[in-house]
């Protein structure tokens, strides 16, 4: 099961229905979590998500906003890889995650509207940071019938 996690930042909140629709055109939506992160929580999560310094995270918050934030977990039913230059080097990433992220950013002319994983280890890191869950926790919850739920956390 290839899972990816997307964060619709506060700057994209007003477009979240359209963004989720775009994600669902490529992936199977597994869960949507609606949350509200205050400035301190957002700062802490940004530092961990991006391996930023406090100063870098504050700059990112000014671009992405804080407050209402949506976390979307999706499954790629037809995974495909593509070589892409990342901060980890030129490596194979999820082609579909890369392309939908770029499309959404272009559609809204805002690179800070959405964050998304493209690698398994990014998903594992981000789900822990955002939801305090492991991949295995999430899969177990799915098997217990929580598929596609919209959760407010």
Short mmCIF file of N, CA, C and O in Angstrom, two decimals, residues 1 17 22-23 27 31 36 42 45 48 53 55 62 67 73-74 79 81 84 90 109 115 133 137-138 141 145-146:
data_model
loop_
_atom_site.label_atom_id
_atom_site.label_comp_id
_atom_site.label_asym_id
_atom_site.label_seq_id
_atom_site.Cartn_x
_atom_site.Cartn_y
_atom_site.Cartn_z
N UNK A 1 0.85 -1.17 0.00
CA UNK A 1 0.00 0.00 0.00
C UNK A 1 0.90 1.24 0.00
O UNK A 1 1.66 1.44 0.92
N UNK A 17 -11.94 22.27 -0.51
CA UNK A 17 -12.82 21.32 -1.20
C UNK A 17 -12.31 21.04 -2.61
O UNK A 17 -12.30 19.89 -3.05
N UNK A 22 -9.13 17.59 -6.36
CA UNK A 22 -7.97 17.35 -7.22
C UNK A 22 -7.19 16.12 -6.76
O UNK A 22 -6.78 15.29 -7.58
N UNK A 23 -6.99 16.01 -5.45
CA UNK A 23 -6.28 14.84 -4.91
C UNK A 23 -7.05 13.57 -5.22
O UNK A 23 -6.46 12.55 -5.58
N UNK A 27 -5.73 9.97 -6.52
CA UNK A 27 -5.56 9.02 -5.42
C UNK A 27 -6.91 8.60 -4.84
O UNK A 27 -7.91 9.28 -5.03
N UNK A 31 -8.31 9.27 4.42
CA UNK A 31 -8.77 10.01 5.60
C UNK A 31 -8.50 11.49 5.41
O UNK A 31 -7.54 11.87 4.74
N UNK A 36 -6.80 22.57 13.80
CA UNK A 36 -6.44 23.98 13.95
C UNK A 36 -5.18 24.04 14.78
O UNK A 36 -5.17 23.61 15.93
N UNK A 42 2.24 25.23 15.07
CA UNK A 42 2.66 25.26 13.67
C UNK A 42 4.18 25.42 13.58
O UNK A 42 4.83 24.74 12.79
N UNK A 45 5.82 22.09 14.43
CA UNK A 45 5.63 21.10 13.36
C UNK A 45 6.46 21.44 12.12
O UNK A 45 7.03 20.56 11.49
N UNK A 48 10.05 20.39 12.56
CA UNK A 48 10.21 18.94 12.41
C UNK A 48 9.95 18.47 10.98
O UNK A 48 10.65 17.60 10.47
N UNK A 53 15.44 25.56 11.00
CA UNK A 53 15.75 26.31 12.22
C UNK A 53 14.47 27.07 12.60
O UNK A 53 13.53 27.18 11.80
N UNK A 55 14.11 30.25 12.85
CA UNK A 55 13.99 31.40 11.94
C UNK A 55 13.40 30.97 10.60
O UNK A 55 12.50 31.64 10.07
N UNK A 62 4.94 32.52 7.88
CA UNK A 62 4.45 33.76 7.28
C UNK A 62 3.95 33.51 5.86
O UNK A 62 3.08 34.24 5.36
N UNK A 67 -3.43 28.16 11.84
CA UNK A 67 -4.86 28.14 12.12
C UNK A 67 -5.45 26.89 11.49
O UNK A 67 -4.90 25.80 11.63
N UNK A 73 -4.79 11.98 3.88
CA UNK A 73 -4.00 10.78 3.62
C UNK A 73 -4.64 10.05 2.46
O UNK A 73 -5.85 9.83 2.43
N UNK A 74 -3.80 9.70 1.49
CA UNK A 74 -4.27 9.09 0.25
C UNK A 74 -3.50 7.81 -0.03
O UNK A 74 -2.38 7.62 0.47
N UNK A 79 0.92 3.07 -8.32
CA UNK A 79 2.15 3.81 -8.06
C UNK A 79 3.11 3.80 -9.24
O UNK A 79 3.22 2.81 -9.97
N UNK A 81 7.06 5.75 -10.30
CA UNK A 81 8.20 6.54 -9.80
C UNK A 81 8.75 7.43 -10.91
O UNK A 81 8.62 7.14 -12.09
N UNK A 84 13.64 12.77 -9.58
CA UNK A 84 13.38 14.18 -9.27
C UNK A 84 14.48 14.67 -8.32
O UNK A 84 14.90 13.94 -7.42
N UNK A 90 19.11 13.49 -6.38
CA UNK A 90 18.28 13.12 -7.54
C UNK A 90 17.82 11.68 -7.31
O UNK A 90 18.58 10.74 -7.54
N UNK A 109 -1.41 29.43 -8.05
CA UNK A 109 -0.26 30.32 -8.12
C UNK A 109 0.31 30.61 -6.74
O UNK A 109 0.59 31.75 -6.37
N UNK A 115 1.54 21.00 1.18
CA UNK A 115 2.75 20.21 1.45
C UNK A 115 2.38 18.77 1.15
O UNK A 115 1.25 18.35 1.42
N UNK A 133 0.88 9.34 14.91
CA UNK A 133 0.58 7.96 14.56
C UNK A 133 1.73 7.41 13.74
O UNK A 133 2.46 8.16 13.10
N UNK A 137 -0.13 2.15 12.75
CA UNK A 137 -1.33 2.60 13.47
C UNK A 137 -2.43 2.97 12.48
O UNK A 137 -3.59 2.58 12.63
N UNK A 138 -2.05 3.74 11.46
CA UNK A 138 -3.03 4.21 10.48
C UNK A 138 -3.64 3.03 9.71
O UNK A 138 -4.86 2.95 9.55
N UNK A 141 -6.07 1.18 11.83
CA UNK A 141 -7.33 1.92 11.94
C UNK A 141 -8.18 1.72 10.69
O UNK A 141 -9.40 1.58 10.79
N UNK A 145 -12.21 -0.20 9.98
CA UNK A 145 -13.38 0.45 9.40
C UNK A 145 -13.41 1.95 9.44
O UNK A 145 -14.47 2.54 9.27
N UNK A 146 -12.28 2.62 9.61
CA UNK A 146 -12.27 4.08 9.64
C UNK A 146 -11.92 4.68 8.29
O UNK A 146 -11.46 5.80 8.21
#
